[in-house]
Structures are given as structure tokens and as C-alpha cells.
Short mmCIF file of C-alpha atoms in Angstrom, two decimals:
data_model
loop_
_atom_site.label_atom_id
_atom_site.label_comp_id
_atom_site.label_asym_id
_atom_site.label_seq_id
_atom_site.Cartn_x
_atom_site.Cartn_y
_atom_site.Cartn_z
CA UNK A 1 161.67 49.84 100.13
CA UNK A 2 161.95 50.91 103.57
CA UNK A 3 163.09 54.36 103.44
CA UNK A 4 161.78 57.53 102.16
CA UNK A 5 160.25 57.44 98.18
CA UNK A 6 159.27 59.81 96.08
CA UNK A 7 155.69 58.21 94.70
CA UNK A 8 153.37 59.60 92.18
CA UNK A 9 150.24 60.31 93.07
CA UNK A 10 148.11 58.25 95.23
CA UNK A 11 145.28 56.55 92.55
CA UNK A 12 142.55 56.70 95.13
CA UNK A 13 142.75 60.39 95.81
CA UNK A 14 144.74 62.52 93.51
CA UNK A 15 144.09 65.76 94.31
CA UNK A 16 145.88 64.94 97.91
CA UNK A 17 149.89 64.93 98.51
CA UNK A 18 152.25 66.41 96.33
CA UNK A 19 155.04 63.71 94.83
CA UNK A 20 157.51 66.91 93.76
CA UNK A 21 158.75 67.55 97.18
CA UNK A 22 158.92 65.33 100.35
CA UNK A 23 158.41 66.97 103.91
CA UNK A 24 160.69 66.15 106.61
CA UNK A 25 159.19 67.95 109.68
CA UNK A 26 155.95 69.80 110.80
CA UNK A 27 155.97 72.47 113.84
CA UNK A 28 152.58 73.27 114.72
CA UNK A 29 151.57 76.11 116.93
CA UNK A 30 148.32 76.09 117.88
CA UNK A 31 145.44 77.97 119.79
CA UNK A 32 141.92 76.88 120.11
CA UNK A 33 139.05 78.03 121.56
CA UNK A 34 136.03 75.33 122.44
CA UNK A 35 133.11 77.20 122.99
CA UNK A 36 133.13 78.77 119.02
CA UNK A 37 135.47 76.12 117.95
CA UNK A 38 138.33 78.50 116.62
CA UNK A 39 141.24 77.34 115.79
CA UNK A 40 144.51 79.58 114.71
CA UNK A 41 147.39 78.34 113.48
CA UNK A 42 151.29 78.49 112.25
CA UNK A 43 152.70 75.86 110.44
CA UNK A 44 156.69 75.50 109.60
CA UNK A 45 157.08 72.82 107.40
CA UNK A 46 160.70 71.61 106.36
CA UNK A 47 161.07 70.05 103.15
CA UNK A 48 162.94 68.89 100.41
CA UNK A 49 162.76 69.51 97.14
CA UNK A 50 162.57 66.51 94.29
CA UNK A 51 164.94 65.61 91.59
CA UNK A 52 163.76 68.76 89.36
CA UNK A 53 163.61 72.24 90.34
CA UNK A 54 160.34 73.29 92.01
CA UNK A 55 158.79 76.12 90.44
CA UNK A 56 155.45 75.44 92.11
CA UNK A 57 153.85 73.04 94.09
CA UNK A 58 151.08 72.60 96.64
CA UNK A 59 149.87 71.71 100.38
CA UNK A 60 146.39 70.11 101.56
CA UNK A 61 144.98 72.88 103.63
CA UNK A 62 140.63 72.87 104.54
CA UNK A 63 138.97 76.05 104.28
CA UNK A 64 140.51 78.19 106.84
CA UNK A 65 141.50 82.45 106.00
CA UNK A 66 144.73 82.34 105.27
CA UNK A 67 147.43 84.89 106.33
CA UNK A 68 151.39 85.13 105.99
CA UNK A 69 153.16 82.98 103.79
CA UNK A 70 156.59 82.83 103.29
CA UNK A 71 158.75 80.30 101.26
CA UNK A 72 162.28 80.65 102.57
CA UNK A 73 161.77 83.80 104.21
CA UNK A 74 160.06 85.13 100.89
CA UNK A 75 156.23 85.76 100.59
CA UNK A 76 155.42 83.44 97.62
CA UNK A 77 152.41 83.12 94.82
CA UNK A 78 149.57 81.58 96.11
CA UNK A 79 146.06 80.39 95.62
CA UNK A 80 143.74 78.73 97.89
CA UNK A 81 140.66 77.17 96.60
CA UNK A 82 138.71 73.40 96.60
CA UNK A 83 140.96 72.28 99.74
CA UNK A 84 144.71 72.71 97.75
CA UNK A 85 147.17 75.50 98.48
CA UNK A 86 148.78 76.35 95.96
CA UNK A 87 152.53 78.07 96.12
CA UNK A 88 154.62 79.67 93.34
CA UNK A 89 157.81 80.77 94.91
CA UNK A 90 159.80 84.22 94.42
CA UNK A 91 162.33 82.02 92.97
CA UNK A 92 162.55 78.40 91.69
CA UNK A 93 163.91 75.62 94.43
CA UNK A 94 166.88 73.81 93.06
CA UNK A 95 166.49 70.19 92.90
CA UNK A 96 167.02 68.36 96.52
CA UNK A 97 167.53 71.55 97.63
CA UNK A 98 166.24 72.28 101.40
CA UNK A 99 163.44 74.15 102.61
CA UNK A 100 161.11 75.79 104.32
CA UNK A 101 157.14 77.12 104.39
CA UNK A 102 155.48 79.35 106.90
CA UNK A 103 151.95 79.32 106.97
CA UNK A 104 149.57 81.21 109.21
CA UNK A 105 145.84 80.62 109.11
CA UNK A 106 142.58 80.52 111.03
CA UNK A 107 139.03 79.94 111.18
CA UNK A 108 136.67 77.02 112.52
CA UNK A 109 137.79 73.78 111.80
CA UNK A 110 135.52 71.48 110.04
CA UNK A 111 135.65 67.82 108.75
CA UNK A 112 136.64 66.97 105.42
CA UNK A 113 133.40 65.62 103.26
CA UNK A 114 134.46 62.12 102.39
CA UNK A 115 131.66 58.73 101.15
CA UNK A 116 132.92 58.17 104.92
CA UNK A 117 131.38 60.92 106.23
CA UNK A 118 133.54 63.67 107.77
CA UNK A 119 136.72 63.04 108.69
CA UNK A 120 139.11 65.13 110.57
CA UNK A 121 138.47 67.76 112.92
CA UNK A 122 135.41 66.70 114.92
CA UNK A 123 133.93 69.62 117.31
CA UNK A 124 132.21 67.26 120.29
CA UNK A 125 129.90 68.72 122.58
CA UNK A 126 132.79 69.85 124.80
CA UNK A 127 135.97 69.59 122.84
CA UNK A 128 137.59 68.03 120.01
CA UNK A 129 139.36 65.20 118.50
CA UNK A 130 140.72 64.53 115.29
CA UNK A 131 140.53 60.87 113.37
CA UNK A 132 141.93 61.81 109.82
CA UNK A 133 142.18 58.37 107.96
CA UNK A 134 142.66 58.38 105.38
CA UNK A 135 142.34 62.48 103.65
CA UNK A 136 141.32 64.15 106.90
CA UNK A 137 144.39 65.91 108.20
CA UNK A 138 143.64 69.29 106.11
CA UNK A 139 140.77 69.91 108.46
CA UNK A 140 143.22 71.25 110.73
CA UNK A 141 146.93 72.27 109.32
CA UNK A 142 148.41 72.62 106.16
CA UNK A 143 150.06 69.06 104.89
CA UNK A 144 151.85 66.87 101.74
CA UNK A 145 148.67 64.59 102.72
CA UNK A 146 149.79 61.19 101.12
CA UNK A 147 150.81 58.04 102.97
CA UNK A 148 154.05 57.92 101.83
CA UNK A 149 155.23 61.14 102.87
CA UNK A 150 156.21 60.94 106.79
CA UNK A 151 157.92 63.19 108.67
CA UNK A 152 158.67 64.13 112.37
CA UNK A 153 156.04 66.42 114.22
CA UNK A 154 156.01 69.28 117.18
CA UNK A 155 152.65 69.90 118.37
CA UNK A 156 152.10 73.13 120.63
CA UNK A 157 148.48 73.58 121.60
CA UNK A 158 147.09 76.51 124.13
CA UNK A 159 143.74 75.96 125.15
CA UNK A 160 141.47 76.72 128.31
CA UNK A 161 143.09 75.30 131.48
CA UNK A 162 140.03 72.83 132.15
CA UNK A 163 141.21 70.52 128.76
CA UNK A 164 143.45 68.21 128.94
CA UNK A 165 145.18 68.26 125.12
CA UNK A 166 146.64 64.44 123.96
CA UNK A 167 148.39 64.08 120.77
CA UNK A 168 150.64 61.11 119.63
CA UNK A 169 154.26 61.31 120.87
CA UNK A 170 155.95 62.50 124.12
CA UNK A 171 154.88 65.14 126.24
CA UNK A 172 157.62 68.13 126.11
CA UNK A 173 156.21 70.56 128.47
CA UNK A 174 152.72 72.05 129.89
CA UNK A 175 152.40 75.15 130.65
CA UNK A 176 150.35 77.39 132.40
CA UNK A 177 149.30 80.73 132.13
CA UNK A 178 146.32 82.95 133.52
CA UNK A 179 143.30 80.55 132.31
CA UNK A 180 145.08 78.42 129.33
CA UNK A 181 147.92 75.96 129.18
CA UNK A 182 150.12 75.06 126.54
CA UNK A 183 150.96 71.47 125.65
CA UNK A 184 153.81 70.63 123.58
CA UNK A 185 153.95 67.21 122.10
CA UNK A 186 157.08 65.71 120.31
CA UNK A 187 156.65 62.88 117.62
CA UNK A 188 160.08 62.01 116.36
CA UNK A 189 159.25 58.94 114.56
CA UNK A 190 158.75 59.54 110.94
CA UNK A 191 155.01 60.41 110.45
CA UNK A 192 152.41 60.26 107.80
CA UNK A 193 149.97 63.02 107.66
CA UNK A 194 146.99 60.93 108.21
CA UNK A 195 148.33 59.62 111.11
CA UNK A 196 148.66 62.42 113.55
CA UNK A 197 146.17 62.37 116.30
CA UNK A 198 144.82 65.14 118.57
CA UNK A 199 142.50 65.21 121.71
CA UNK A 200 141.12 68.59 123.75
CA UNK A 201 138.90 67.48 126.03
CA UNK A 202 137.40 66.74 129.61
CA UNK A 203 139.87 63.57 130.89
CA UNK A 204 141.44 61.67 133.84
CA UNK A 205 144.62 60.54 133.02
CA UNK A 206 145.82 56.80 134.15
CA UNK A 207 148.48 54.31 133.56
CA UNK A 208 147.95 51.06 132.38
CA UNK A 209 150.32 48.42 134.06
CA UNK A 210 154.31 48.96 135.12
CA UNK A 211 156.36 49.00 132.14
CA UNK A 212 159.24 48.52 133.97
CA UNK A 213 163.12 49.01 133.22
CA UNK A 214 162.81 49.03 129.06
CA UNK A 215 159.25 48.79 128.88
CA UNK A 216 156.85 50.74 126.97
CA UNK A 217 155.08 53.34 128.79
CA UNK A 218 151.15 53.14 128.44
CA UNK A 219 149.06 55.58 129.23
CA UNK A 220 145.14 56.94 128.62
CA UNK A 221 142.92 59.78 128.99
CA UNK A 222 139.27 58.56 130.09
CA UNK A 223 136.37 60.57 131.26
CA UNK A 224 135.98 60.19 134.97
CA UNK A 225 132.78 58.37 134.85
CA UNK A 226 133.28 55.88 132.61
CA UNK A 227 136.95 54.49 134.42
CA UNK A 228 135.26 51.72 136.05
CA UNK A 229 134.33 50.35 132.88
CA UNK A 230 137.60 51.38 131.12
CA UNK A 231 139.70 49.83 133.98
CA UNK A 232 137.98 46.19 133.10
CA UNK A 233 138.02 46.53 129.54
CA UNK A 234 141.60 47.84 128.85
CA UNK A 235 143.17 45.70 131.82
CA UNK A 236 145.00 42.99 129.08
CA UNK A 237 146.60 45.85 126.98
CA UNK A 238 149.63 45.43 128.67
CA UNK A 239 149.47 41.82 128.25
CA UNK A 240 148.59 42.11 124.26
CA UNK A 241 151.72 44.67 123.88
CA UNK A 242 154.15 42.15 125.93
CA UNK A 243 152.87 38.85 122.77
CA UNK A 244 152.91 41.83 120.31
CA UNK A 245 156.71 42.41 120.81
CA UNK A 246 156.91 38.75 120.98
CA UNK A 247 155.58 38.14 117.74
CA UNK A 248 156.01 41.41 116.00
CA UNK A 249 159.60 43.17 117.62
CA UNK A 250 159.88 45.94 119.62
CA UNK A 251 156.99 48.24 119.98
CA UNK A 252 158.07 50.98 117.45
CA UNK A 253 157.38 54.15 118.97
CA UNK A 254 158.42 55.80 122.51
CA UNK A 255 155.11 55.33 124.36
CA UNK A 256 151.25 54.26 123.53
CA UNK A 257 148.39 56.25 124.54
CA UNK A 258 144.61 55.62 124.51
CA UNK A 259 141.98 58.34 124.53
CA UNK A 260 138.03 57.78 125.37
CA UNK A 261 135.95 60.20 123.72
CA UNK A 262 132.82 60.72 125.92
CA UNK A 263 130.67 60.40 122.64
CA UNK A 264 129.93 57.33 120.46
CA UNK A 265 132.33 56.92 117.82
CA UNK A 266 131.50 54.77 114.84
CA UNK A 267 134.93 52.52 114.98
CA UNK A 268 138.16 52.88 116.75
CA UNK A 269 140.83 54.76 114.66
CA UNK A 270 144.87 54.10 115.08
CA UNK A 271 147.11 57.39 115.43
CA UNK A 272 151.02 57.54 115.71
CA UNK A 273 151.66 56.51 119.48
CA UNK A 274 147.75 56.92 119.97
CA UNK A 275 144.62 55.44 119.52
CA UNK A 276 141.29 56.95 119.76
CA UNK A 277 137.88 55.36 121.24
CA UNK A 278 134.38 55.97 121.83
CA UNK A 279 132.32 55.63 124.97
CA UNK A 280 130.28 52.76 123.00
CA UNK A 281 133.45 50.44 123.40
CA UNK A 282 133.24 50.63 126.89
CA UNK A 283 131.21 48.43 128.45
CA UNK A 284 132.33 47.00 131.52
CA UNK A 285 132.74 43.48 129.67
CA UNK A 286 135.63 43.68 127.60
CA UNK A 287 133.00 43.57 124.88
CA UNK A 288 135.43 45.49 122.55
CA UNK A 289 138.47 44.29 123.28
CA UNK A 290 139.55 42.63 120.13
CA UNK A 291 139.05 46.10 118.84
CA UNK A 292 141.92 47.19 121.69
CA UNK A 293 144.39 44.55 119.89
CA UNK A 294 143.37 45.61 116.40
CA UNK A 295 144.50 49.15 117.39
CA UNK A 296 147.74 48.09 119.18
CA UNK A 297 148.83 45.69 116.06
CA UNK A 298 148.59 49.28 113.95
CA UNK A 299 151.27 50.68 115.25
CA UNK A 300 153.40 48.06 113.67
CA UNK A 301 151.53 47.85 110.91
CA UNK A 302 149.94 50.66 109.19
CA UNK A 303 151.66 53.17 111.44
CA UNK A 304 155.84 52.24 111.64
CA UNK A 305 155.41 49.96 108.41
CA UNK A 306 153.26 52.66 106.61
CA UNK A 307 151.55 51.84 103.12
CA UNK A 308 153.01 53.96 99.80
CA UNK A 309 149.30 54.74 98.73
CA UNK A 310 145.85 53.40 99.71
CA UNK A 311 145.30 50.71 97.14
CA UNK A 312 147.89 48.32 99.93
CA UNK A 313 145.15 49.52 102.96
CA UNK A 314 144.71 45.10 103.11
CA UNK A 315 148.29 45.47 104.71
CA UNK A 316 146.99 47.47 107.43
CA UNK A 317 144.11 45.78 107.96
CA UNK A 318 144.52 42.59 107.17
CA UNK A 319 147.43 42.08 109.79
CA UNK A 320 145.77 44.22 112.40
CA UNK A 321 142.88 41.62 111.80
CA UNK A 322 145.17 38.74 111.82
CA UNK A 323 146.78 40.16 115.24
CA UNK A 324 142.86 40.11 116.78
CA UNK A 325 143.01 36.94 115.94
CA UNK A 326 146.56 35.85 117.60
CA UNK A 327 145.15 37.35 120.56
CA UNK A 328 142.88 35.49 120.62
CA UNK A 329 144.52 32.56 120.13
CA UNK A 330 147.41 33.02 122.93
CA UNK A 331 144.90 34.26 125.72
CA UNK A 332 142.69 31.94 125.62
CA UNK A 333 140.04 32.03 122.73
CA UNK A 334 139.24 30.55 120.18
CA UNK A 335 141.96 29.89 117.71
CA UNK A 336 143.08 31.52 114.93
CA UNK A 337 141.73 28.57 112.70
CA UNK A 338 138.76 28.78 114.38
CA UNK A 339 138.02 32.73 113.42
CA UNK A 340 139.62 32.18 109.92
CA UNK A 341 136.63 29.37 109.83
CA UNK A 342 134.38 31.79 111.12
CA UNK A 343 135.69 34.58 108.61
CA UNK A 344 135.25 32.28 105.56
CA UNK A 345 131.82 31.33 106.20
CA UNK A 346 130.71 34.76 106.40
CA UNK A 347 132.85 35.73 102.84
CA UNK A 348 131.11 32.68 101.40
CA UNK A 349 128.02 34.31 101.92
CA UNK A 350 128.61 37.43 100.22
CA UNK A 351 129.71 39.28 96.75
CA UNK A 352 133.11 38.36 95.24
CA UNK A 353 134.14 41.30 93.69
CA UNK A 354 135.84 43.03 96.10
CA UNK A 355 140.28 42.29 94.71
CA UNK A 356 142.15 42.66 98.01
CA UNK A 357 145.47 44.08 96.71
CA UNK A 358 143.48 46.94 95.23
CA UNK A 359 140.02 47.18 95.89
CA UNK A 360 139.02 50.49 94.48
CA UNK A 361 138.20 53.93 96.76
CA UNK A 362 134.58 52.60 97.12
CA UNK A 363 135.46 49.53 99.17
CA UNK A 364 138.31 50.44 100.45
CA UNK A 365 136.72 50.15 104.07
CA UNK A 366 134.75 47.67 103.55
CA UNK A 367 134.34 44.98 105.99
CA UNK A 368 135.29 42.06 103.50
CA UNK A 369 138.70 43.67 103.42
CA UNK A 370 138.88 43.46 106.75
CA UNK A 371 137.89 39.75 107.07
CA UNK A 372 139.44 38.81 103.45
CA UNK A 373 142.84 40.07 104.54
CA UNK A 374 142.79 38.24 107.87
CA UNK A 375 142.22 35.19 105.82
CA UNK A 376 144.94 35.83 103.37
CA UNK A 377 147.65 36.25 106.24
CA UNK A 378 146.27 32.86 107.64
CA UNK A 379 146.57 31.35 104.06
CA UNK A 380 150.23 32.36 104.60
CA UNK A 381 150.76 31.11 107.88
CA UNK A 382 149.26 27.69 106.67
CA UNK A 383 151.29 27.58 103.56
CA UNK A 384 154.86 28.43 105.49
CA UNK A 385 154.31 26.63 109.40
CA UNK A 386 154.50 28.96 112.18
CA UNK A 387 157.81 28.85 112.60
CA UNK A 388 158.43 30.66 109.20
CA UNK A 389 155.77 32.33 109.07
CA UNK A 390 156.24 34.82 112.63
CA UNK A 391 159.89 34.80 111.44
CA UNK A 392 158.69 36.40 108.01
CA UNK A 393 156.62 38.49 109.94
CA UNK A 394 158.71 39.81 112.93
CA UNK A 395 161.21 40.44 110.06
CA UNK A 396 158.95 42.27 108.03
CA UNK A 397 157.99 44.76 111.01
CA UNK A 398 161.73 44.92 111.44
CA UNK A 399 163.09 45.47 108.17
CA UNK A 400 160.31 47.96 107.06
CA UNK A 401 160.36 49.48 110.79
CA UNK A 402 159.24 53.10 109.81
CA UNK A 403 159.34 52.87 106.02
CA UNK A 404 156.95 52.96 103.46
CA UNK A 405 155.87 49.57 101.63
CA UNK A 406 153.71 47.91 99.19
CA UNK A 407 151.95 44.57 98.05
CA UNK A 408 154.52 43.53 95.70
CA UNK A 409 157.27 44.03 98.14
CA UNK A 410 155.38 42.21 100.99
CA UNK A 411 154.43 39.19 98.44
CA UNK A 412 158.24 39.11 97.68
CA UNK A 413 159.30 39.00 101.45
CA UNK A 414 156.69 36.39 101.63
CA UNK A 415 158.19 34.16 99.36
CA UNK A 416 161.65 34.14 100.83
CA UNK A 417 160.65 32.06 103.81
CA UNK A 418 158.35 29.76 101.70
CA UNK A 419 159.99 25.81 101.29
CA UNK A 420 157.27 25.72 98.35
CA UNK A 421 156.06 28.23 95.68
CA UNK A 422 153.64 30.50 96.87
CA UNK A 423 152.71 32.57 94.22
CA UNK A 424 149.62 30.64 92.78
CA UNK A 425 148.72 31.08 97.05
CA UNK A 426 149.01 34.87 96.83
CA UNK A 427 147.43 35.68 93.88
CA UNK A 428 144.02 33.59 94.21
CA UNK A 429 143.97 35.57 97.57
CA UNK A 430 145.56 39.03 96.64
CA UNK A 431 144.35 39.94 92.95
CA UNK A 432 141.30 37.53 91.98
CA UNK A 433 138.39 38.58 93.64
CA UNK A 434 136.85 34.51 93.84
CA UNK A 435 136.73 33.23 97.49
CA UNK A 436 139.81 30.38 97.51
CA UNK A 437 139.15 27.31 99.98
CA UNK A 438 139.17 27.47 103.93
CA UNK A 439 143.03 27.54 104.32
CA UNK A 440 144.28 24.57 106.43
CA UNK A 441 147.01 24.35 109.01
CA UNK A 442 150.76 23.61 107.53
CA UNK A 443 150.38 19.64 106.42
CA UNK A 444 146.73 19.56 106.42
CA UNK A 445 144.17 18.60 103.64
CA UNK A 446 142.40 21.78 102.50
CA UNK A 447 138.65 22.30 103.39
CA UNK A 448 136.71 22.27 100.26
CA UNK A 449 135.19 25.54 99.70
CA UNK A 450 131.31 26.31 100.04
CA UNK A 451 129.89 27.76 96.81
CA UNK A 452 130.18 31.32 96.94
CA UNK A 453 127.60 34.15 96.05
CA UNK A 454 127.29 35.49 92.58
CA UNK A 455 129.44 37.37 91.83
CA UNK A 456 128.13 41.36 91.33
CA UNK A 457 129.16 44.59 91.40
CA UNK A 458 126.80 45.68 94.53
CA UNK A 459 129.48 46.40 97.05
CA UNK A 460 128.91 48.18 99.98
CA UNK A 461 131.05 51.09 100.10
CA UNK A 462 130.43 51.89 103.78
CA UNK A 463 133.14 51.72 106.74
CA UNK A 464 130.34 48.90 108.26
CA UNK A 465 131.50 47.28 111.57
CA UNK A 466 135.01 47.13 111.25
CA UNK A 467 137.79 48.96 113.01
CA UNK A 468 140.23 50.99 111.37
#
């Protein structure tokens, strides 16, 4: 299941993505203006039609004033109303036939109203940035906004000369003119929409560490004042990416980058190739930094090994949480065991409702997902020895290396490195929402569990204190 799919709609949010068509590659040309926050845009989208003929179908697009459009070349049919664009072209696309939409728009980009809050296109008090997970990425261009659909990107941005404009990929050119530059950005890794990142603001740009001959360039965009702190709390990235490609393969992407937003930001939130912070996780003391690792780990997972729809976010998070948690382990802290101890305790404690392998929109984020799926990667470990279990999951970044999976397929890889049956293991942790015992290292008697909460349907639907 690693390449490209054609999936129906996601369950979570259906009115987002399109399943009749699959884009292949965005080109974005952008100007934006901080002071009003105006953004206007053209967006070329290359696609591909399905296995029937396309007589209509849609884009995500927020509510901007929309100008040309042309379908091949052609002006098309369209409405634009409750976030959906919706195209009728001058004359039916064949099926898996090639091609193309034109869009031009403008207006002043807003977030998308989610039980999240906004997500998207955030105007900051000098600036922007843009955190779409999961149904954010309207806010600012026109998109097939599902997981599953990736695609390579080309980001050109002109804004006042002062910014300095990050997105998620290399850096093609910059370019100056009077008072404004242009930045052109080039993600050729396939892409979901979600996933594209952007940063205009006020930043000093540094390196972190010497990659080296082969290694992976790692830079990040900080505000001036707040590098001390950054230097100290971002010093062991290098470190974490060097076990990462131990444990996981190669780092999947051309370069990393880390932006500080000189605002508080609620949680850290991965990009492709990027990963956005706020100045509340710097601190001088490394306070956050097993919220640097969980960020890193999601550009294996979550990012090149990309979910087909959100009810399989636990694969995301879950390893990214299981990854804090190997940090941990290999630099010094406590042990994996340890935090999986730690982890249960707190579950123990709380409602069992919550079904990791589909958890419903409302608890999607919610922190027992987080926790829960760290546990159920652990439960896996335990159950296979390390020694199968960071093969199965060095091959399973490998295999899946900028595809699209789910929970069946990753409970199926599972089981091919297993000496033992695991399948009684992976659904008491997967699809029952009871809390199973404390798992126990490979050959150890399992810890007894503590008697859990009630069980009730009072989840708490927030995004909490995890990271994303």
C-alpha cells in the first residue's frame, strides 16, 4: 500500500478531498502583504483524472474572491460556497486522463473554524504562519485536502524585504526587487495537503550542527532575542536525527528546518521538511525538548509514511510518542519502560472509551491517543524483542517511505516479524477501548493491571497538552 490510492472519502471530514481525481503537483504563486494581511494568489494544479470520466469535481478553497479559472486552458462551471469549489468543465475529462486547473484568487486569509480552534492561516502580530493539521490548508490555496492525496509543491512568495519567508523543501531562489523579495521553495517529495508549511516573519537564520559529506542539512529561523535560549534547547537535534536514521532509515526528505514563532503556540505542529514552534518551548532548559524529537520522528512517520484518512492519526502519533520515548532512552533518561510505566498509570486513571485504531473526530487529538499509542508500540516491542521489533520498524519507514498506509496494513507488517501470534496483542490495544496490562519487556511476566476508571462517554475532545 505504499504508492498512490484512490480512497473514498475521509469518514472524519467528508466534505474535504475529492477521491475522483488525484493531484500530482501544486505551483503556488504568491503575494502577501502583512500590515492588512492580503494575500493573492495563482494556483496550477496538475492532476489526474480517476477510473471514470470526470464531469465535475471539486477543490477545498476558504473564503477568498475568486477570479480566472480555467480547466485545460478552458474557463469551466463553477461555484464557490461553504469552503468547496466546485468545477464543471467545458468538456468531460476522460478517465486517467491528465490535467490541469488554474485558479486565481484573493482576499485576507483566515483560519479554518475547526472544535480545534482555527487552523491554518494565522495572521501574528507581525507576520504569518500556517499549521493546517489536519483541514487547514484551504485557508490559504485551493487543494484535494485529504491525507491520501500527496503531491510535489513549488512555493513562490513576494513579500516586504524585512520577512524572511520559510516553507518546507529547498530553497530555489530569493529575489529582490525595490522593497519585496521573492522566495521560491521546491518540495519534491510527494506531499499531502495538510502538510505544507509556511512562515513570513521577523527571523535570524542558523544552522544546527555540520551535516557533513551525506548528511542532512538542518537549519532554523529564530527571532533574534530568543537564540540564546534556542541555541541550548535545540543543541541535541542533530544528535536525535543521527539515532533516528539509526533506528528509523534515512531521513526522508532533502533537509529539516525549524521555525520559532515569536508568539505562544498551543503545541508544536510537524510540516513536510519543517516544523513549527512557539516562543513558550523555549526556555533556556531544554524544557521542551521531547517535543523537538516528537516533531523530528514525524517526518518518518506521519509525513513520508502518510496516513490514508484520519481514523489511523494513532500511527502518527503513537510512533512519534514512542520515538520521545527512544530518546529518551538512548540519551540518557529514563527508559522507555519506565515512561510506558509512567503512561499506563496515568491511562489507568482515566475514561476507557477512547478505541485507538479509530477514535472518532471528537478525540481524535486527544491526549490518551497520544499516550495510548505510545503504549501500544511498546506492547509490540515487548511482544517481538528489540531486535525484531526496530527491524519491523526501520522496514516499515522503508517500505512505506512516501506512501500512504493504514492500521490493517501496519498490524499485518507487524505480524510478519512476530515468533508468536500477535493478534489477540493488537486488538486488546488497537480496537477495544479497555486499558490491557502494563506491557513487560520480551520474556518478562506481565504487570497486573490497576483497575481502570469507569468506563463513560465524557471524553475530552480538546488538543490538551500533547504535540502534534
Amino acid at each position: 500500500m505504499s504508492g498512490q490510492q484512490t480512497t473514498a472519502s475521509d469518514p472524519y471530514f467528508p466534505a474535504n478531498g475529492d477521491s475522483r481525481y488525484r493531484a500530482h503537483r501544486y505551483e503556488l504563486a504568491l503575494e502577501y502583504r502583512p500590515g492588512p494581511n492580503r494575500l493573492a494568489g495563482t494556483a496550477r494544479i496538475s492532476a489526474i483524472a480517476g477510473r471514470a470520466p470526470l464531469t465535475e469535481f471539486h477543490l477545498n478553497l476558504g473564503e477568498f474572491k475568486v477570479g480566472r479559472i480555467l480547466v485545460d486552458g478552458r474557463a469551466p462551471h463553477y461555484t464557490h460556497r461553504a469552503g468547496k469549489l466546485r468545477l464543471r468543465p467545458a468538456k468531460p475529462l476522460p478517465a486517467g486522463a491528465a490535467f490541469t486547473v488554474e485558479v486565481h484568487y484573493a482576499g485576507n486569509p483566515k483560519p479554518v473554524r475547526s472544535p480545534w480552534g482555527g487552523l491554518g492561516w494565522e495572521e501574528l502580530t507581525d507576520g504569518a504562519l500556517v499549521a493546517s493539521q489536519p483541514v487547514g490548508a484551504p485557508s490559504w490555496y485551493p487543494c484535494n485536502d485529504r491525507p491520501a492525496d500527496k503531491a510535489s509543491y513549488q512555493i513562490s512568495v513576494n513579500t516586504p524585504s524585512a520577512y524572511t519567508v520559510v516553507a518546507g523543501g529547498r530553497l530555489l531562489t530569493r529575489t529582490t526587487k525595490a522593497s519585496t523579495t521573492t522566495w521560491v521553495y521546491e518540495q519534491s517529495a510527494p506531499t499531502s495537503s495538510y502538510l505544507v508549511g509556511l512562515s513570513i516573519g521577523m527571523h535570524q537564520t542558523v544552522l544546527l550542527g555540520d551535516p557533513g559529506l551525506g548528511g542532512v542539512p538542518q537549519s532554523a529561523h529564530v527571532p533574534a532575542h530568543l537564540l540564546p535560549r534556542f541555541s541550548r534547547d535545540f543543541a541535541r537535534q542533530p544528535a536525535m536525527m543521527q539515532l533516528f536514521e539509526e533506528l528509523f532509515g534515512p531521513y526522508p526528505f532533502g533537509e529539516y528546518t525549524v521555525v520559532v514563532a515569536d508568539e505562544e503556540l498551543d503545541v508544536p505542529v510537524e510540516a513536510q521538511g519543517l516544523s513549527l514552534f512557539g516562543a513558550n518551548h523555549v526556555d533556556g532548559a531544554r524544557g521542551s525538548e521531547r517535543l523537538v524529537a516528537h516533531e523530528l520522528a514525524h517526518q518518518w512517520f506521519g509525513n513520508s509514511v502518510t496516513i490514508a484518512d484520519w481514523r489511523h492519526i494513532w500511527l502518527n502519533e503513537g510512533l512519534a510518542k514512542y520515538a520521545e520515548w527512544l530518546w529518551s532512552e538512548r540519551s540518557g533518561g529514563r527508559s522507555a519502560q519506565e515512561l510506558a510505566a509512567t503512561a499506563h498509570r496515568l491511562l489507568s486513571t482515566q475514561p476507557q472509551d477512547l478505541i485507538l485504531a479509530d477514535p472518532g473526530r471528537k478525540l481524535m487529538f486527544d491526549d490518551r491517543l497520544y499516550e495510548r499509542g505510545g503504549l501500544a508500540v511498546h506492547a509490540i516491542r515487548c511482544a517481538l524483542g528489540d531486535g525484531a521489533f526496530f527491524r519491523m520498524l526501520r522496514d516499515w519507514a522503508t517500505v512505506h517511505r512516501h506512501g500512504v498506509v493504514t492500521t490493517s496494513g501496519f498490524t499485518a507488517h507487524v505480524a510478519r516479524y512476530a515468533t508468536e501470534p500477535v493478534e489477540d496483542l493488537l486488538r486488546a490495544w488497537l480496537h477495544e477501548g479497555a486499558l490491557p496490562p502494563l506491557p513487560s519487556p520480551y520474556g518478562a511476566a506481565p504487570i497486573p493491571a490497576r483497575p481502570g476508571y469507569p468506563p463513560t462517554n465524557g471524553g475530552r475532545a480538546g488538543r490538551g497538552t500533547a504535540s502534534a
